[in-house]
Amino acid sequence: MIARAAREVQPGMVVNLGIGLPTKVVNHLPADFPVCLHTENGLAGIGPTLSPEQADRNLIDAGGAYVSTIPGSAFFDSATSFSLVRSGRLDLTMLGAFEVAANGDLANWKIPGKFSPGMGGGIELAQKARRVIVLTTHTDRAGNPKLKDACTLPITARGCVRRIFTDLAVIDIGADGFHLVETAEGVGLAEIKEATGAPLIVPATKLPSF
Amino acid sequence: MKLPSKQTSIKEAIAHIKDGDTVMLGGFGVPGTPFVLIHALVKHGARNLTIVKNDANEPDMGVDHLLKSGQVARLVTTHLGLNGHAIKLMNAGEIEVEFNAQGILAERIRAGGAGLGGVLSDIGIGTELAEGKKEIEFGGKTQIIEPALRADVALLHAAQADSFGNLAYVGTAQNFNPLMAMAADRVVAEVESLLPLGELAANDIHTPGVFVDHVTELGELSEEYAVVQR
């Protein structure tokens, strides 16, 4: 699933990978792939993650991981960092999710009474990146669908999600809801439908698997 | 002509902070956090403070010392995810927390520093973030009025400075520091290296010394500035 999601990153893009599963996408990009990775705390051109022994104390990503620079990297302040996001320079962001609705609404920052660390830069990424992709498990730990008719948790941004990668499938969001695009190797249609909390539009043609 | 010196002791630099003040703290995680000035503020003892900082550091680091000493009434921030103690205090109602979208916090501070009343933005429209905020129709769409933010004091960290208070940051330690430098009535910078006037090249300065009131050189850096072992 991570390897498949990495194929969404096109040459020349400016990309922000959110905390959690999306961060792992970087491991599937070839070392010479032409892409500019951005992190909210003020770096464009993120290089490989470093161990504590190799780390520079002044060089982290927004999740607190120690990262490096590559030839051409630039540092900047937090206002510049989000100017880049809000003005449309960010081609793609990959984010985690608690819930995604069939209309593209995303909930990923708060579970009232349980989880409320704050939104950080998540709202701006979800609302302003040119393309928003979600990487998530298809269901939560209790087995409940994360893909729903409507979000029940506080919304991060409305109508922002275009594509979802899960452990079971690749699903696009169209004007009429969830569209099944690809299935994971060995996963059947019935299992995907069962794990999805809203109608799933399935094409008549045979779907590719990943 | 010669540019005046703003070199002061830490004690002098923060002596004027009073109960009820709003204090901006630079930093995003460890990089750019003024750990020594925060310790000095704990020792100073001013209470009922409003702290403006991107995050609350981690337990037993930076902002957490101010939380433990009970000096913080209100925290204006974006994310507390690495400090469970801060979340506990918020949930128990012991501190008031105002969450801002990260880039909007940056713009509110920048507006405060630029002498503006606020900024217009569509970030968070239709979400909980917009609740209680004033919205207007402008430029053909609904926008939220985000008021400018200023502070009584800003405590900053920079890698290099000169005695006039010109500052240069390194790596991701820049973050909110240059914005907060413009948005407080009194600006104090702790610096790793204080150079003689002229040795910090005019082209390499991020924050012009005009914005800075006090500059103080750190001795050997404490463990708090080091790489965090997780």
XYZ file of C-alpha atoms in Angstrom:
440
model
C 0.000 0.000 0.000
C 2.823 2.425 0.868
C 4.719 1.384 -2.263
C 1.579 1.902 -4.350
C 0.955 5.322 -2.792
C 4.532 6.335 -3.618
C 3.638 5.987 -7.319
C 1.297 8.981 -6.891
C 4.312 11.239 -6.496
C 5.088 12.628 -9.959
C 8.441 14.080 -11.060
C 8.724 17.802 -10.356
C 6.126 17.931 -7.594
C 6.284 19.803 -4.267
C 4.966 17.310 -1.709
C 4.177 17.297 2.013
C 3.955 13.914 3.702
C 1.944 13.940 6.946
C 2.861 12.220 10.195
C 2.296 8.449 10.430
C 1.853 6.196 7.392
C 2.465 8.985 4.808
C 5.981 9.634 6.172
C 6.924 6.104 5.135
C 6.221 6.887 1.469
C 9.645 8.546 1.279
C 11.306 5.133 1.670
C 9.777 4.076 -1.665
C 11.066 7.037 -3.696
C 14.296 6.370 -5.628
C 17.267 8.410 -4.387
C 17.516 10.325 -7.686
C 13.751 10.965 -8.059
C 13.166 14.668 -8.883
C 10.805 15.880 -6.136
C 10.800 18.622 -3.484
C 9.570 17.423 -0.088
C 8.296 20.166 2.235
C 7.905 20.182 5.995
C 5.843 22.752 7.913
C 8.599 23.828 10.297
C 10.519 25.480 7.486
C 12.370 23.258 5.034
C 11.888 22.576 1.319
C 14.082 19.773 0.029
C 14.068 17.167 2.810
C 16.837 14.582 2.635
C 17.060 11.170 4.293
C 16.075 10.672 7.949
C 19.070 10.441 10.290
C 19.763 8.381 13.423
C 20.308 10.296 16.707
C 24.063 9.677 16.333
C 24.158 11.374 12.903
C 21.527 14.024 13.681
C 21.917 17.808 13.556
C 20.135 19.239 16.647
C 18.758 22.114 14.533
C 17.309 19.999 11.747
C 13.977 18.234 12.297
C 10.747 17.699 10.396
C 7.313 18.697 11.707
C 6.935 15.321 13.397
C 10.180 15.790 15.313
C 12.211 13.271 13.293
C 15.827 14.214 12.544
C 16.189 14.793 8.822
C 18.869 16.096 6.478
C 19.209 18.513 3.591
C 20.057 17.752 -0.034
C 21.750 19.995 -2.608
C 19.352 22.926 -3.150
C 17.418 22.677 0.137
C 16.163 25.926 1.689
C 15.199 26.928 5.240
C 12.555 29.548 5.987
C 10.268 30.837 8.724
C 6.771 29.556 9.562
C 4.961 32.330 7.664
C 6.871 31.537 4.463
C 6.269 27.844 5.033
C 2.500 28.241 5.045
C 2.522 30.880 2.311
C 3.835 28.048 0.172
C 0.918 25.851 1.274
C -1.926 28.368 1.042
C -0.877 29.971 -2.245
C -1.094 26.733 -4.214
C 2.592 25.805 -4.498
C 2.003 22.471 -2.758
C 1.101 19.969 -5.481
C 0.313 17.041 -3.218
C -0.159 16.156 0.412
C -0.655 12.694 1.868
C -2.427 12.629 5.218
C -3.695 10.135 7.768
C -7.398 9.962 8.667
C -9.848 9.003 11.385
C -12.762 9.292 8.947
C -13.263 10.165 5.283
C -16.750 10.930 3.971
C -18.116 10.025 0.537
C -18.103 13.749 -0.374
C -14.390 14.082 0.441
C -14.719 15.563 3.948
C -11.737 14.645 6.115
C -11.623 14.229 9.904
C -8.127 13.673 11.285
C -7.387 16.107 14.095
C -9.690 15.531 17.029
C -11.660 12.833 18.825
C -13.654 14.805 21.422
C -12.856 13.629 24.947
C -10.123 11.271 23.755
C -7.621 12.933 21.468
C -7.218 16.660 21.158
C -3.560 17.604 20.637
C -4.419 20.460 18.238
C -4.487 20.705 14.465
C -0.955 21.950 13.852
C -0.695 22.620 10.133
C -3.174 19.900 9.166
C -6.110 22.126 8.289
C -4.091 24.247 5.882
C -2.543 21.190 4.212
C -5.944 19.536 3.759
C -7.685 22.686 2.582
C -5.010 24.122 0.276
C -2.819 21.399 -1.229
C -3.704 20.948 -4.920
C -4.265 17.240 -4.384
C -5.085 15.557 -1.074
C -4.560 11.823 -0.721
C -5.365 9.848 2.407
C -3.365 6.852 3.589
C -5.148 4.853 6.257
C -6.192 1.441 7.418
C -9.588 0.636 5.908
C -11.151 0.180 9.374
C -10.262 1.407 12.882
C -8.837 -0.884 15.576
C -12.337 -2.008 16.571
C -13.094 -2.940 12.957
C -15.404 0.018 12.263
C -15.277 1.544 8.764
C -13.272 4.749 8.409
C -14.912 5.459 5.025
C -18.421 6.733 5.750
C -21.435 8.516 4.307
C -20.621 11.484 6.534
C -17.960 12.246 9.143
C -19.079 12.058 12.771
C -15.870 13.608 14.169
C -14.890 17.296 13.885
C -13.949 18.076 10.286
C -10.417 19.066 9.267
C -11.488 20.333 5.824
C -14.561 19.862 3.664
C -14.564 18.087 0.321
C -10.774 17.960 0.123
C -9.909 14.261 -0.344
C -9.495 12.968 -3.930
C -8.047 9.484 -3.405
C -7.686 7.009 -0.517
C -5.094 4.255 -0.131
C -5.943 1.548 2.392
C -4.697 -1.929 3.223
C -7.602 -3.267 1.112
C -8.073 -0.925 -1.821
C -7.479 2.288 -3.742
C -10.651 4.368 -3.758
C -11.325 7.637 -5.586
C -13.885 10.218 -4.532
C -16.112 11.489 -7.317
C -19.163 13.725 -7.364
C -21.291 10.648 -6.673
C -19.205 9.100 -3.881
C -16.599 6.364 -3.420
C -15.283 4.649 -6.568
C -13.282 1.436 -6.266
C -10.171 1.783 -8.443
C -7.798 -1.001 -7.369
C -7.841 -3.862 -4.888
C -5.035 -5.210 -2.736
C -3.608 -8.550 -3.855
C -5.830 -11.370 -2.624
C -8.620 -9.127 -1.301
C -12.119 -9.753 -2.634
C -14.857 -7.270 -3.506
C -17.166 -8.570 -0.759
C -14.533 -7.929 1.922
C -13.976 -4.361 0.718
C -17.714 -3.609 0.578
C -18.183 -5.070 4.060
C -15.414 -2.835 5.470
C -16.718 0.347 3.783
C -19.392 2.370 5.586
C -20.952 3.882 2.461
C -21.984 2.722 -1.020
C -19.048 1.760 -3.236
C -19.273 2.280 -6.988
C -17.589 -0.647 -8.763
C -16.799 -0.565 -12.490
C -17.935 -3.449 -14.686
C -14.392 -4.017 -15.938
C -11.824 -6.107 -14.073
C -9.919 -4.041 -11.499
C -6.142 -4.011 -11.267
C -4.606 -5.128 -7.980
C -1.552 -3.803 -6.094
C 28.503 56.640 13.741
C 28.270 53.455 15.740
C 25.309 51.194 16.398
C 24.410 51.025 20.097
C 24.949 47.894 22.163
C 22.025 45.925 23.540
C 24.092 43.322 25.300
C 22.584 42.660 28.729
C 22.539 39.987 31.416
C 19.656 37.542 31.314
C 18.490 38.845 34.685
C 18.281 42.439 33.422
C 16.679 41.358 30.160
C 13.691 39.708 31.785
C 13.403 41.802 34.968
C 10.488 43.834 33.559
C 8.171 40.826 32.915
C 5.103 41.124 35.158
C 2.157 39.016 36.259
C -0.489 38.746 33.549
C 1.915 39.468 30.669
C 1.681 37.835 27.255
C 4.986 36.159 26.414
C 5.884 34.815 22.968
C 8.395 31.971 22.855
C 10.224 31.039 19.656
C 10.820 27.444 18.646
C 9.237 24.448 16.948
C 10.182 21.450 19.060
C 13.746 21.873 20.273
C 15.162 23.983 17.417
C 14.757 27.675 18.198
C 13.354 27.247 21.703
C 14.995 29.665 24.212
C 15.498 27.103 26.984
C 17.790 29.276 29.132
C 15.422 32.274 29.003
C 12.524 29.962 29.923
C 14.441 28.746 32.988
C 15.121 32.374 33.878
C 11.403 33.138 33.597
C 10.625 30.244 35.952
C 13.124 31.685 38.444
C 11.710 35.190 37.938
C 8.303 33.852 38.957
C 5.821 36.052 37.016
C 2.421 34.357 37.112
C -0.870 34.302 35.235
C 1.032 34.429 31.956
C -0.353 33.968 28.449
C 2.231 31.970 26.535
C 2.269 32.034 22.725
C 4.288 29.156 21.270
C 3.849 26.712 18.406
C 3.981 23.700 20.736
C 4.553 22.929 24.427
C 7.870 21.078 23.897
C 8.040 17.690 25.639
C 7.634 16.731 29.310
C 10.402 18.285 31.472
C 11.566 20.516 28.620
C 11.079 24.199 27.819
C 7.446 25.314 28.176
C 6.774 22.330 30.424
C 8.844 23.962 33.207
C 6.480 26.967 33.135
C 3.481 24.632 33.204
C 4.875 22.721 36.190
C 5.545 25.919 38.132
C 1.921 26.978 37.593
C 2.858 30.263 35.891
C 0.747 29.712 32.769
C -2.933 30.688 32.678
C -3.350 30.509 28.939
C -1.530 28.868 26.063
C -1.961 30.044 22.467
C -0.572 27.236 20.355
C -1.048 24.867 17.408
C -0.157 21.358 18.623
C 0.549 19.733 22.006
C 1.023 16.198 20.697
C 4.501 15.649 22.175
C 3.583 16.878 25.668
C 1.014 14.691 27.415
C 1.404 16.781 30.584
C 0.142 19.894 28.779
C -2.830 17.950 27.399
C -3.616 16.700 30.909
C -3.596 20.251 32.322
C -5.831 21.408 29.448
C -8.306 18.569 29.963
C -8.368 19.229 33.729
C -9.152 22.904 33.060
C -5.970 24.061 34.816
C -4.789 25.960 31.759
C -6.846 27.527 28.997
C -5.666 26.489 25.528
C -6.410 28.332 22.287
C -5.532 26.264 19.210
C -4.696 28.036 15.960
C -3.963 26.590 12.544
C -0.174 26.774 12.367
C 0.198 29.118 9.424
C -2.594 31.330 10.730
C -0.802 31.694 14.066
C 2.271 32.731 12.057
C 0.247 35.295 10.066
C -1.470 36.705 13.178
C 1.967 37.257 14.720
C 3.325 38.706 11.479
C 0.356 41.091 11.288
C 0.990 42.143 14.889
C 4.599 42.790 14.000
C 3.664 44.701 10.856
C 1.391 47.139 12.652
C -1.750 45.676 11.071
C -5.059 44.913 12.753
C -5.399 41.366 11.473
C -5.617 39.160 8.418
C -8.428 37.671 6.329
C -8.383 33.960 5.623
C -10.663 31.127 4.578
C -8.748 28.536 6.603
C -11.133 26.506 8.748
C -14.375 27.832 7.228
C -17.124 25.314 7.939
C -15.174 23.641 10.747
C -14.984 23.916 14.526
C -12.010 26.253 14.063
C -14.297 28.990 12.731
C -16.715 28.836 15.669
C -17.019 32.139 17.500
C -14.930 33.986 14.919
C -16.156 36.947 12.923
C -16.718 36.217 9.229
C -17.107 38.743 6.431
C -17.847 38.642 2.712
C -14.788 40.060 0.991
C -13.148 39.471 -2.380
C -16.144 37.435 -3.475
C -15.949 34.864 -0.709
C -16.542 34.316 2.990
C -13.449 34.995 5.062
C -12.593 34.816 8.741
C -11.159 37.885 10.444
C -8.072 36.670 12.290
C -6.947 39.356 14.735
C -3.291 40.377 14.915
C -1.346 39.057 17.870
C 1.184 41.019 19.895
C 2.956 40.306 23.150
C 4.490 42.241 26.008
C 7.676 40.230 25.624
C 9.192 37.851 23.081
C 11.897 35.416 24.174
C 13.911 34.137 21.207
C 16.824 31.882 20.376
C 19.319 32.554 17.576
C 22.584 30.964 16.526
C 24.472 34.201 15.993
C 24.058 37.856 16.847
C 26.031 41.049 17.173
C 25.799 43.584 19.973
C 23.184 45.661 18.102
C 20.867 42.604 18.180
C 21.077 41.587 14.523
C 20.141 37.887 14.519
C 20.910 34.883 12.311
C 19.238 31.500 12.743
C 20.300 28.083 11.476
C 18.406 25.062 10.123
C 14.784 24.666 11.197
C 15.465 26.814 14.291
C 14.111 29.816 12.382
C 10.373 28.886 12.553
C 8.466 31.500 14.632
C 11.512 33.436 15.891
C 11.773 36.088 13.153
C 7.997 36.709 13.283
C 7.872 37.060 17.064
C 10.889 39.370 16.920
C 8.635 41.960 15.276
C 5.528 41.429 17.402
C 6.458 42.244 20.992
C 6.960 45.465 22.952
C 10.217 44.076 24.295
C 12.313 41.488 22.497
C 14.979 39.400 24.205
C 17.287 37.082 22.250
C 19.578 34.436 23.734
C 22.314 33.599 21.256
C 24.877 30.861 20.894
C 27.538 33.201 19.624
C 27.743 36.982 20.066
C 30.022 38.508 17.457
C 31.670 41.936 17.388
C 29.756 44.525 15.309
C 30.436 44.010 11.642
C 31.330 40.349 11.836
C 27.793 39.252 11.086
C 27.566 40.201 7.413
C 24.645 42.493 6.520
C 23.486 39.993 3.895
C 23.360 37.111 6.390
C 21.032 38.762 8.917
C 17.512 37.291 9.272
C 16.189 39.658 11.964
C 17.427 43.266 11.877
C 18.663 44.407 15.272
C 16.207 47.322 15.179
C 13.542 44.897 16.422
C 15.652 43.516 19.284
C 15.958 45.159 22.720
C 18.225 42.767 24.602
C 20.791 40.263 23.430
C 22.546 37.861 25.734
C 25.191 35.250 24.962
C 24.760 31.684 26.171
C 27.653 29.771 27.674
C 28.034 26.079 26.974
C 24.691 24.704 25.771
C 22.783 22.483 28.209
C 21.397 19.042 27.424
C 18.016 20.553 26.555
C 19.457 21.915 23.304
C 20.883 18.549 22.283
C 19.451 15.860 20.014
C 16.482 14.230 21.778
C 17.006 10.496 22.352
C 13.625 8.852 21.800
